[in-house]
Amino acid sequence: MAITIQHTVSLLPYNTFGIDVKAAHFVSVQTEDDMRTALRSGISPVLVLGGGSNILFTRDVTGLIIKNDISHIRVVREFKNRAWVDTGAGVQWHALVTWAVENNLGGLENMSLIPGTVGAAPVQNIGAYGVELKDVFVSLKAMNTATGQIRSFSLKECAFGYRDSVFKRELKGKYIILSVRVSLTTHRHKLNLSYGDIGKTLSEAGINQPGIRDISEAVCQIRRSKLPDPAEIGNCGSFFKNPETDLTVLNNIRKTHPDVPSYPLPDGRVKIPAGWLIEQCGWKGKRVGNTGSYARQALVLVNYGGATGEEVKNLSDQIITSVQNTFGITLEREVNIM
Ligand code: EPU
């Protein structure tokens, strides 16, 4: 099938922040061959868009936006209590989670309701409520943007870290993810209830022996109660990463804020929730023009309607400066700024 490149297209429907910028050229691709054809159109630069849930547009885009709409979900192998599932990069992540829960396949339920597409998931190694993509990941298929060749990446080759992978670093812009293979359990599911809120939500619902569906529903309930729905209020989830610092930094903060929350890391350092730091600096629920820090989770910046990307970025700069001045910690953005 031939591809159709459109010109001067509003990106408003294609980014969850709801920023109204234009792309000079735009194409939706449904197959690997179409992806190769799009790459060879000669228009540059190229930006591949998944769900648009981790990007803040601050200006019009001059090159070609390729909307990755490669969509399939199939079981490719079953053995012992495992099923390997291949999913096209264009599938909505939560659609894959729902499909897995419906088919009694375990491993994705803690990552319910994360916005974005399957193809974007490995780029920042998405995670929530004690589970990350890397915990179920087998491999992925990606196309080299320069040559159009397809290659496979193993778990090791993806070099996953906390909201991090090789696709955010050494290979940034060099590959387009086409499909992702995950390994799910068909029975004897390994449930992960370690994250406090999940256990609490389940016991409040009187569920003592939860299954994967119960966990998925609990996670959806928690997320809906804390995080704004992009269909109602534009946002990209966590705007910043939770900073990792030395113990000395934490101990310093403890002198003035004895109840600062923190999570120990394997290397002896600690992670401090960015939402807490931002809240302490007085930003939580504060509105600045058409943007602000969300009242129920300070780490999420929102578009109340009509905000420009510049406005949101400026607010994030102010927050970074304020946290830096108060705590001596430099917050890093999780969202990509374009
Ligand atoms: N907190 C505050 N004030 C706030 C928000 C949080 O004090 O406004 C403190 C609380 O003490 C709370 C702690 O921060 O106990 C942790 O908060 P929460 O459980 O909401 O998680 P988080 O660390 O803020 C991370 C991920 C989320 C993910 C949740 C649950 C990052 C950057 N964010 O947030 O991921 O859903 O854990 O696993 O790691 C995303 O990446 O877009 C995202 C939403």
mmCIF file of C-alpha atoms and ligand atoms in Angstrom:
data_model
loop_
_atom_site.group_PDB
_atom_site.id
_atom_site.type_symbol
_atom_site.label_atom_id
_atom_site.label_comp_id
_atom_site.label_asym_id
_atom_site.label_seq_id
_atom_site.Cartn_x
_atom_site.Cartn_y
_atom_site.Cartn_z
ATOM 1 C CA MET A 1 0.000 0.000 0.000
ATOM 2 C CA ALA A 2 1.300 3.428 -0.875
ATOM 3 C CA ILE A 3 1.700 5.984 1.866
ATOM 4 C CA THR A 4 0.004 9.385 1.844
ATOM 5 C CA ILE A 5 2.014 12.311 3.148
ATOM 6 C CA GLN A 6 -0.154 15.184 4.382
ATOM 7 C CA HIS A 7 1.045 18.760 4.722
ATOM 8 C CA THR A 8 0.559 21.401 7.447
ATOM 9 C CA VAL A 9 -1.158 19.108 9.944
ATOM 10 C CA SER A 10 -2.149 20.142 13.482
ATOM 11 C CA LEU A 11 -0.530 17.892 16.077
ATOM 12 C CA LEU A 12 -3.206 18.705 18.673
ATOM 13 C CA PRO A 13 -4.811 15.218 18.490
ATOM 14 C CA TYR A 14 -1.416 13.527 18.580
ATOM 15 C CA ASN A 15 0.059 14.739 21.893
ATOM 16 C CA THR A 16 -1.483 14.168 25.299
ATOM 17 C CA PHE A 17 -0.342 17.593 26.546
ATOM 18 C CA GLY A 18 -2.813 18.993 24.024
ATOM 19 C CA ILE A 19 -0.397 21.515 22.518
ATOM 20 C CA ASP A 20 -1.540 23.002 19.212
ATOM 21 C CA VAL A 21 1.516 23.080 16.944
ATOM 22 C CA LYS A 22 1.760 22.138 13.271
ATOM 23 C CA ALA A 23 3.825 19.558 11.439
ATOM 24 C CA ALA A 24 5.019 20.583 7.977
ATOM 25 C CA HIS A 25 4.581 16.966 6.813
ATOM 26 C CA PHE A 26 2.759 14.045 8.419
ATOM 27 C CA VAL A 27 2.267 10.389 7.535
ATOM 28 C CA SER A 28 0.648 7.426 9.248
ATOM 29 C CA VAL A 29 2.284 4.038 8.612
ATOM 30 C CA GLN A 30 0.714 0.634 9.190
ATOM 31 C CA THR A 31 3.433 -1.755 7.985
ATOM 32 C CA GLU A 32 7.195 -2.163 8.081
ATOM 33 C CA ASP A 33 7.409 -1.611 4.313
ATOM 34 C CA ASP A 34 5.462 1.633 4.628
ATOM 35 C CA MET A 35 7.843 2.734 7.367
ATOM 36 C CA ARG A 36 10.787 2.187 5.018
ATOM 37 C CA THR A 37 9.022 4.095 2.234
ATOM 38 C CA ALA A 38 8.319 6.999 4.613
ATOM 39 C CA LEU A 39 11.967 7.111 5.675
ATOM 40 C CA ARG A 40 12.985 7.303 2.017
ATOM 41 C CA SER A 41 10.648 10.226 1.247
ATOM 42 C CA GLY A 42 13.637 12.560 1.395
ATOM 43 C CA ILE A 43 11.940 14.846 3.914
ATOM 44 C CA SER A 44 13.983 15.547 7.016
ATOM 45 C CA PRO A 45 14.287 15.673 9.923
ATOM 46 C CA VAL A 46 12.035 12.743 10.759
ATOM 47 C CA LEU A 47 10.270 12.401 14.095
ATOM 48 C CA VAL A 48 8.447 9.183 14.913
ATOM 49 C CA LEU A 49 5.463 9.674 17.148
ATOM 50 C CA GLY A 50 3.843 6.951 19.226
ATOM 51 C CA GLY A 51 1.072 8.000 21.582
ATOM 52 C CA GLY A 52 2.577 11.480 21.985
ATOM 53 C CA SER A 53 2.417 10.986 25.737
ATOM 54 C CA ASN A 54 5.998 11.855 26.595
ATOM 55 C CA ILE A 55 6.613 14.882 24.413
ATOM 56 C CA LEU A 56 6.151 18.616 24.872
ATOM 57 C CA PHE A 57 6.016 20.562 21.598
ATOM 58 C CA THR A 58 7.305 24.119 22.022
ATOM 59 C CA ARG A 59 7.195 25.055 18.316
ATOM 60 C CA ASP A 60 5.982 23.924 14.899
ATOM 61 C CA VAL A 61 7.765 20.880 13.486
ATOM 62 C CA THR A 62 9.565 21.483 10.202
ATOM 63 C CA GLY A 63 10.272 17.944 8.953
ATOM 64 C CA LEU A 64 8.188 14.781 8.693
ATOM 65 C CA ILE A 65 6.184 13.327 11.555
ATOM 66 C CA ILE A 66 5.739 9.586 11.135
ATOM 67 C CA LYS A 67 2.841 8.313 13.185
ATOM 68 C CA ASN A 68 3.650 4.685 13.950
ATOM 69 C CA ASP A 69 0.371 2.775 13.529
ATOM 70 C CA ILE A 70 1.799 -0.759 13.177
ATOM 71 C CA SER A 71 -0.825 -2.753 15.089
ATOM 72 C CA HIS A 72 -0.927 -6.452 15.891
ATOM 73 C CA ILE A 73 -0.912 -8.597 19.022
ATOM 74 C CA ARG A 74 0.005 -12.270 18.642
ATOM 75 C CA VAL A 75 1.197 -15.150 20.758
ATOM 76 C CA VAL A 76 4.299 -16.465 18.984
ATOM 77 C CA ARG A 77 5.420 -19.205 21.358
ATOM 78 C CA GLU A 78 4.089 -21.092 24.380
ATOM 79 C CA PHE A 79 6.196 -23.187 26.727
ATOM 80 C CA LYS A 80 6.006 -24.229 30.394
ATOM 81 C CA ASN A 81 3.908 -21.510 32.030
ATOM 82 C CA ARG A 82 4.985 -18.828 29.547
ATOM 83 C CA ALA A 83 3.588 -17.210 26.431
ATOM 84 C CA TRP A 84 5.697 -14.944 24.260
ATOM 85 C CA VAL A 85 3.610 -12.142 22.815
ATOM 86 C CA ASP A 86 4.642 -9.919 19.888
ATOM 87 C CA THR A 87 2.953 -6.549 19.657
ATOM 88 C CA GLY A 88 3.142 -3.851 16.989
ATOM 89 C CA ALA A 89 4.638 -0.546 18.115
ATOM 90 C CA GLY A 90 1.460 1.359 17.276
ATOM 91 C CA VAL A 91 -0.776 -0.536 19.722
ATOM 92 C CA GLN A 92 -1.810 1.513 22.752
ATOM 93 C CA TRP A 93 0.045 0.166 25.771
ATOM 94 C CA HIS A 94 -3.101 -0.152 27.866
ATOM 95 C CA ALA A 95 -4.833 -2.032 25.017
ATOM 96 C CA LEU A 96 -2.066 -4.634 25.295
ATOM 97 C CA VAL A 97 -2.464 -4.796 29.093
ATOM 98 C CA THR A 98 -6.241 -5.220 28.729
ATOM 99 C CA TRP A 99 -5.764 -7.937 26.090
ATOM 100 C CA ALA A 100 -3.324 -9.764 28.398
ATOM 101 C CA VAL A 101 -5.671 -9.588 31.402
ATOM 102 C CA GLU A 102 -8.626 -10.784 29.253
ATOM 103 C CA ASN A 103 -6.519 -13.749 28.096
ATOM 104 C CA ASN A 104 -5.305 -14.524 31.620
ATOM 105 C CA LEU A 105 -1.699 -13.688 30.768
ATOM 106 C CA GLY A 106 0.237 -12.249 33.710
ATOM 107 C CA GLY A 107 3.059 -9.737 34.017
ATOM 108 C CA LEU A 108 1.656 -6.465 32.703
ATOM 109 C CA GLU A 109 -1.142 -5.816 35.218
ATOM 110 C CA ASN A 110 0.869 -3.437 37.456
ATOM 111 C CA MET A 111 1.524 -1.296 34.384
ATOM 112 C CA SER A 112 -2.180 -0.772 33.646
ATOM 113 C CA LEU A 113 -3.347 2.557 32.236
ATOM 114 C CA ILE A 114 0.096 3.939 31.360
ATOM 115 C CA PRO A 115 -0.541 6.286 28.430
ATOM 116 C CA GLY A 116 1.397 5.895 25.195
ATOM 117 C CA THR A 117 2.115 3.122 22.729
ATOM 118 C CA VAL A 118 3.943 -0.195 22.885
ATOM 119 C CA GLY A 119 6.719 1.197 20.666
ATOM 120 C CA ALA A 120 7.439 4.008 23.111
ATOM 121 C CA ALA A 121 7.507 1.691 26.137
ATOM 122 C CA PRO A 122 11.101 0.438 25.732
ATOM 123 C CA VAL A 123 12.527 3.886 25.002
ATOM 124 C CA GLN A 124 12.085 4.977 28.594
ATOM 125 C CA ASN A 125 11.574 1.518 30.117
ATOM 126 C CA ILE A 126 8.107 2.433 31.404
ATOM 127 C CA GLY A 127 7.192 1.283 34.856
ATOM 128 C CA ALA A 128 4.693 1.634 37.670
ATOM 129 C CA TYR A 129 3.774 0.082 41.000
ATOM 130 C CA GLY A 130 6.876 -2.056 41.398
ATOM 131 C CA VAL A 131 7.175 -3.422 37.826
ATOM 132 C CA GLU A 132 9.083 -2.153 34.799
ATOM 133 C CA LEU A 133 8.929 -3.188 31.153
ATOM 134 C CA LYS A 134 12.367 -4.804 31.497
ATOM 135 C CA ASP A 135 10.870 -7.380 33.910
ATOM 136 C CA VAL A 136 8.788 -8.961 31.103
ATOM 137 C CA PHE A 137 10.855 -7.945 28.097
ATOM 138 C CA VAL A 138 12.322 -10.549 25.701
ATOM 139 C CA SER A 139 13.386 -8.580 22.609
ATOM 140 C CA LEU A 140 12.288 -5.975 20.098
ATOM 141 C CA LYS A 141 12.521 -5.386 16.369
ATOM 142 C CA ALA A 142 13.655 -2.003 15.100
ATOM 143 C CA MET A 143 14.433 -0.334 11.781
ATOM 144 C CA ASN A 144 17.655 1.558 11.189
ATOM 145 C CA THR A 145 16.597 5.057 10.115
ATOM 146 C CA ALA A 146 19.594 5.464 7.793
ATOM 147 C CA THR A 147 19.554 2.089 6.011
ATOM 148 C CA GLY A 148 15.995 0.811 6.472
ATOM 149 C CA GLN A 149 17.417 -2.492 7.732
ATOM 150 C CA ILE A 150 15.615 -4.331 10.498
ATOM 151 C CA ARG A 151 17.419 -5.834 13.471
ATOM 152 C CA SER A 152 16.502 -7.372 16.763
ATOM 153 C CA PHE A 153 17.612 -6.084 20.197
ATOM 154 C CA SER A 154 17.940 -8.384 23.215
ATOM 155 C CA LEU A 155 17.224 -7.336 26.800
ATOM 156 C CA LYS A 156 20.923 -6.723 27.340
ATOM 157 C CA GLU A 157 21.324 -4.688 24.158
ATOM 158 C CA CYS A 158 18.524 -2.328 25.228
ATOM 159 C CA ALA A 159 20.554 -1.380 28.354
ATOM 160 C CA PHE A 160 17.440 -0.575 30.362
ATOM 161 C CA GLY A 161 17.720 1.648 33.427
ATOM 162 C CA TYR A 162 15.286 3.729 35.458
ATOM 163 C CA ARG A 163 13.215 5.487 32.748
ATOM 164 C CA ASP A 164 16.182 4.905 30.476
ATOM 165 C CA SER A 165 17.494 2.773 27.593
ATOM 166 C CA VAL A 166 20.042 2.773 24.769
ATOM 167 C CA PHE A 167 17.346 4.411 22.577
ATOM 168 C CA LYS A 168 17.494 7.539 24.732
ATOM 169 C CA ARG A 169 21.284 7.606 24.626
ATOM 170 C CA GLU A 170 23.768 6.109 22.137
ATOM 171 C CA LEU A 171 21.093 5.130 19.610
ATOM 172 C CA LYS A 172 18.857 8.178 19.964
ATOM 173 C CA GLY A 173 17.139 8.822 16.619
ATOM 174 C CA LYS A 174 18.982 5.924 14.967
ATOM 175 C CA TYR A 175 16.266 3.245 15.229
ATOM 176 C CA ILE A 176 12.499 3.087 14.991
ATOM 177 C CA ILE A 177 10.906 0.425 17.147
ATOM 178 C CA LEU A 178 8.558 -1.774 15.095
ATOM 179 C CA SER A 179 7.425 -4.430 17.562
ATOM 180 C CA VAL A 180 8.100 -5.624 21.098
ATOM 181 C CA ARG A 181 8.153 -9.205 22.456
ATOM 182 C CA VAL A 182 7.207 -9.827 26.083
ATOM 183 C CA SER A 183 7.143 -13.022 28.117
ATOM 184 C CA LEU A 184 3.917 -13.453 30.110
ATOM 185 C CA THR A 185 2.759 -16.154 32.495
ATOM 186 C CA THR A 186 -0.146 -18.431 31.505
ATOM 187 C CA HIS A 187 -0.646 -19.766 35.053
ATOM 188 C CA ARG A 188 1.146 -19.635 38.432
ATOM 189 C CA HIS A 189 1.279 -15.852 37.952
ATOM 190 C CA LYS A 190 3.933 -14.014 39.943
ATOM 191 C CA LEU A 191 1.911 -11.256 41.546
ATOM 192 C CA ASN A 192 3.686 -8.092 42.617
ATOM 193 C CA LEU A 193 1.927 -6.449 45.554
ATOM 194 C CA SER A 194 4.996 -4.772 47.000
ATOM 195 C CA TYR A 195 3.935 -1.221 46.209
ATOM 196 C CA GLY A 196 2.036 0.047 49.278
ATOM 197 C CA ASP A 197 -0.972 1.548 47.534
ATOM 198 C CA ILE A 198 -1.856 -1.730 45.778
ATOM 199 C CA GLY A 199 -2.099 -3.838 48.942
ATOM 200 C CA LYS A 200 -4.121 -1.103 50.626
ATOM 201 C CA THR A 201 -6.556 -0.716 47.724
ATOM 202 C CA LEU A 202 -7.101 -4.496 47.486
ATOM 203 C CA SER A 203 -7.677 -4.979 51.200
ATOM 204 C CA GLU A 204 -10.081 -2.012 51.269
ATOM 205 C CA ALA A 205 -12.012 -3.818 48.516
ATOM 206 C CA GLY A 206 -11.996 -6.983 50.668
ATOM 207 C CA ILE A 207 -9.868 -8.935 48.172
ATOM 208 C CA ASN A 208 -7.545 -11.328 50.010
ATOM 209 C CA GLN A 209 -6.451 -13.588 47.173
ATOM 210 C CA PRO A 210 -6.094 -11.254 44.205
ATOM 211 C CA GLY A 211 -5.686 -12.375 40.610
ATOM 212 C CA ILE A 212 -4.152 -10.373 37.779
ATOM 213 C CA ARG A 213 -7.505 -8.753 36.966
ATOM 214 C CA ASP A 214 -7.876 -7.521 40.573
ATOM 215 C CA ILE A 215 -4.410 -5.995 40.453
ATOM 216 C CA SER A 216 -5.083 -4.334 37.122
ATOM 217 C CA GLU A 217 -8.335 -2.877 38.463
ATOM 218 C CA ALA A 218 -6.627 -1.681 41.668
ATOM 219 C CA VAL A 219 -3.869 0.032 39.665
ATOM 220 C CA CYS A 220 -6.459 1.702 37.401
ATOM 221 C CA GLN A 221 -8.305 2.924 40.489
ATOM 222 C CA ILE A 222 -5.119 4.341 42.079
ATOM 223 C CA ARG A 223 -3.991 6.020 38.871
ATOM 224 C CA ARG A 224 -7.428 7.550 38.227
ATOM 225 C CA SER A 225 -7.463 8.956 41.758
ATOM 226 C CA LYS A 226 -4.014 10.581 41.479
ATOM 227 C CA LEU A 227 -3.283 11.283 37.850
ATOM 228 C CA PRO A 228 -5.261 13.511 35.499
ATOM 229 C CA ASP A 229 -6.894 11.852 32.470
ATOM 230 C CA PRO A 230 -5.222 13.384 29.363
ATOM 231 C CA ALA A 231 -8.633 13.322 27.626
ATOM 232 C CA GLU A 232 -9.803 15.883 30.197
ATOM 233 C CA ILE A 233 -6.639 17.754 31.280
ATOM 234 C CA GLY A 234 -3.596 17.739 29.011
ATOM 235 C CA ASN A 235 -0.516 16.158 30.626
ATOM 236 C CA CYS A 236 2.350 13.722 30.092
ATOM 237 C CA GLY A 237 2.321 11.893 33.428
ATOM 238 C CA SER A 238 5.430 12.516 35.515
ATOM 239 C CA PHE A 239 7.180 15.545 34.057
ATOM 240 C CA PHE A 240 10.398 14.927 36.014
ATOM 241 C CA LYS A 241 12.316 11.825 37.069
ATOM 242 C CA ASN A 242 12.678 11.002 40.735
ATOM 243 C CA PRO A 243 16.230 12.183 41.500
ATOM 244 C CA GLU A 244 18.877 9.769 42.755
ATOM 245 C CA THR A 245 21.212 11.327 45.304
ATOM 246 C CA ASP A 246 23.902 10.483 47.841
ATOM 247 C CA LEU A 247 22.875 9.647 51.387
ATOM 248 C CA THR A 248 24.580 12.839 52.606
ATOM 249 C CA VAL A 249 22.124 14.947 50.583
ATOM 250 C CA LEU A 250 19.191 13.054 52.139
ATOM 251 C CA ASN A 251 20.641 13.430 55.641
ATOM 252 C CA ASN A 252 20.972 17.174 55.080
ATOM 253 C CA ILE A 253 17.309 17.422 54.066
ATOM 254 C CA ARG A 254 16.340 15.344 57.118
ATOM 255 C CA LYS A 255 17.715 18.082 59.400
ATOM 256 C CA THR A 256 14.892 20.419 58.348
ATOM 257 C CA HIS A 257 12.373 17.844 57.032
ATOM 258 C CA PRO A 258 12.636 14.708 59.196
ATOM 259 C CA ASP A 259 9.883 12.888 57.290
ATOM 260 C CA VAL A 260 11.311 13.216 53.775
ATOM 261 C CA PRO A 261 10.325 10.025 51.870
ATOM 262 C CA SER A 262 13.127 8.062 50.192
ATOM 263 C CA TYR A 263 13.800 4.681 48.594
ATOM 264 C CA PRO A 264 17.181 2.953 48.939
ATOM 265 C CA LEU A 265 19.000 2.003 45.725
ATOM 266 C CA PRO A 266 21.223 -1.092 45.354
ATOM 267 C CA ASP A 267 24.357 1.096 45.102
ATOM 268 C CA GLY A 268 23.824 2.743 48.501
ATOM 269 C CA ARG A 269 22.370 5.926 47.049
ATOM 270 C CA VAL A 270 18.714 6.924 47.480
ATOM 271 C CA LYS A 271 15.813 8.022 45.320
ATOM 272 C CA ILE A 272 13.757 10.955 46.604
ATOM 273 C CA PRO A 273 10.258 11.472 45.124
ATOM 274 C CA ALA A 274 10.328 14.579 42.922
ATOM 275 C CA GLY A 275 6.628 15.098 43.722
ATOM 276 C CA TRP A 276 7.530 15.589 47.384
ATOM 277 C CA LEU A 277 10.357 18.059 46.614
ATOM 278 C CA ILE A 278 8.078 20.086 44.324
ATOM 279 C CA GLU A 279 5.283 20.090 46.892
ATOM 280 C CA GLN A 280 7.641 21.318 49.643
ATOM 281 C CA CYS A 281 8.605 24.227 47.380
ATOM 282 C CA GLY A 282 4.952 25.278 47.262
ATOM 283 C CA TRP A 283 4.145 24.365 43.651
ATOM 284 C CA LYS A 284 1.552 21.657 44.218
ATOM 285 C CA GLY A 285 -1.815 22.730 42.814
ATOM 286 C CA LYS A 286 -0.406 26.121 41.801
ATOM 287 C CA ARG A 287 -1.692 27.491 38.511
ATOM 288 C CA VAL A 288 0.466 29.751 36.336
ATOM 289 C CA GLY A 289 -1.456 31.054 33.307
ATOM 290 C CA ASN A 290 -2.857 28.041 31.462
ATOM 291 C CA THR A 291 -0.510 25.572 33.091
ATOM 292 C CA GLY A 292 0.353 24.349 36.571
ATOM 293 C CA SER A 293 1.419 21.553 38.871
ATOM 294 C CA TYR A 294 -1.438 19.072 39.436
ATOM 295 C CA ALA A 295 -3.198 19.347 42.789
ATOM 296 C CA ARG A 296 -3.153 15.593 43.530
ATOM 297 C CA GLN A 297 0.362 14.804 42.261
ATOM 298 C CA ALA A 298 2.836 17.684 42.106
ATOM 299 C CA LEU A 299 5.135 15.816 39.703
ATOM 300 C CA VAL A 300 2.575 16.101 36.910
ATOM 301 C CA LEU A 301 2.417 19.384 34.983
ATOM 302 C CA VAL A 302 -0.883 20.071 33.261
ATOM 303 C CA ASN A 303 -2.405 22.132 30.454
ATOM 304 C CA TYR A 304 -5.658 23.649 31.672
ATOM 305 C CA GLY A 305 -6.483 24.509 28.063
ATOM 306 C CA GLY A 306 -4.738 26.621 25.460
ATOM 307 C CA ALA A 307 -1.280 26.439 27.061
ATOM 308 C CA THR A 308 1.703 26.735 24.758
ATOM 309 C CA GLY A 309 4.644 24.371 25.060
ATOM 310 C CA GLU A 310 6.806 27.370 25.927
ATOM 311 C CA GLU A 311 4.549 28.168 28.902
ATOM 312 C CA VAL A 312 4.830 24.623 30.258
ATOM 313 C CA LYS A 313 8.580 24.588 29.715
ATOM 314 C CA ASN A 314 8.952 27.925 31.524
ATOM 315 C CA LEU A 315 7.029 26.574 34.489
ATOM 316 C CA SER A 316 9.269 23.498 34.544
ATOM 317 C CA ASP A 317 12.355 25.786 34.503
ATOM 318 C CA GLN A 318 10.988 27.731 37.475
ATOM 319 C CA ILE A 319 10.320 24.495 39.375
ATOM 320 C CA ILE A 320 13.839 23.204 38.650
ATOM 321 C CA THR A 321 15.374 26.471 39.926
ATOM 322 C CA SER A 322 13.193 26.488 43.016
ATOM 323 C CA VAL A 323 13.999 22.854 43.967
ATOM 324 C CA GLN A 324 17.672 23.529 43.247
ATOM 325 C CA ASN A 325 17.707 26.602 45.518
ATOM 326 C CA THR A 326 15.806 24.910 48.332
ATOM 327 C CA PHE A 327 17.312 21.414 48.347
ATOM 328 C CA GLY A 328 20.432 21.602 46.162
ATOM 329 C CA ILE A 329 18.981 18.887 43.906
ATOM 330 C CA THR A 330 18.708 19.353 40.137
ATOM 331 C CA LEU A 331 15.545 17.760 38.768
ATOM 332 C CA GLU A 332 15.835 16.107 35.375
ATOM 333 C CA ARG A 333 12.919 16.182 32.944
ATOM 334 C CA GLU A 334 11.395 12.870 31.959
ATOM 335 C CA VAL A 335 9.379 14.413 29.124
ATOM 336 C CA ASN A 336 11.111 15.183 25.806
ATOM 337 C CA ILE A 337 11.048 18.831 24.793
ATOM 338 C CA MET A 338 10.792 19.516 21.057
HETATM 339 N N1 EPU B 1 4.647 12.776 46.984
HETATM 340 C C1 EPU B 1 4.405 13.971 47.623
HETATM 341 N N2 EPU B 1 3.695 14.932 46.958
HETATM 342 C C2 EPU B 1 3.201 14.744 45.713
HETATM 343 C C3 EPU B 1 3.450 13.509 45.059
HETATM 344 C C4 EPU B 1 4.179 12.538 45.713
HETATM 345 O O1 EPU B 1 4.816 14.189 48.752
HETATM 346 O O2 EPU B 1 2.564 15.661 45.177
HETATM 347 C C5 EPU B 1 5.434 11.734 47.694
HETATM 348 C C6 EPU B 1 4.618 10.879 48.622
HETATM 349 O O3 EPU B 1 5.351 10.721 49.814
HETATM 350 C C7 EPU B 1 4.532 9.522 47.964
HETATM 351 C C8 EPU B 1 5.796 9.490 47.123
HETATM 352 O O4 EPU B 1 6.026 10.867 46.761
HETATM 353 O O5 EPU B 1 4.519 8.503 48.891
HETATM 354 C C9 EPU B 1 5.671 8.670 45.873
HETATM 355 O O6 EPU B 1 4.528 9.083 45.123
HETATM 356 P P1 EPU B 1 3.805 8.113 44.070
HETATM 357 O O7 EPU B 1 3.556 6.782 44.649
HETATM 358 O O8 EPU B 1 2.640 8.858 43.486
HETATM 359 O O9 EPU B 1 4.902 7.859 42.944
HETATM 360 P P2 EPU B 1 5.985 8.799 42.278
HETATM 361 O O10 EPU B 1 7.321 8.380 42.740
HETATM 362 O O11 EPU B 1 5.640 10.237 42.423
HETATM 363 C C10 EPU B 1 6.417 7.174 40.276
HETATM 364 C C11 EPU B 1 6.447 7.217 38.773
HETATM 365 C C12 EPU B 1 5.032 7.177 38.201
HETATM 366 C C13 EPU B 1 4.347 5.907 38.675
HETATM 367 C C14 EPU B 1 4.360 5.871 40.220
HETATM 368 C C15 EPU B 1 3.836 4.580 40.766
HETATM 369 C C16 EPU B 1 8.463 8.451 38.202
HETATM 370 C C17 EPU B 1 9.031 9.728 37.672
HETATM 371 N N3 EPU B 1 7.136 8.412 38.329
HETATM 372 O O12 EPU B 1 5.822 8.387 40.724
HETATM 373 O O13 EPU B 1 5.151 7.110 36.786
HETATM 374 O O14 EPU B 1 3.018 5.833 38.205
HETATM 375 O O15 EPU B 1 5.720 6.015 40.700
HETATM 376 O O16 EPU B 1 4.729 3.548 40.478
HETATM 377 O O17 EPU B 1 9.210 7.518 38.478
HETATM 378 C C18 EPU B 1 5.218 8.408 34.792
HETATM 379 O O18 EPU B 1 6.379 8.006 34.652
HETATM 380 O O19 EPU B 1 4.671 9.186 33.961
HETATM 381 C C19 EPU B 1 4.463 8.001 35.970
HETATM 382 C C20 EPU B 1 3.234 8.474 36.229
#
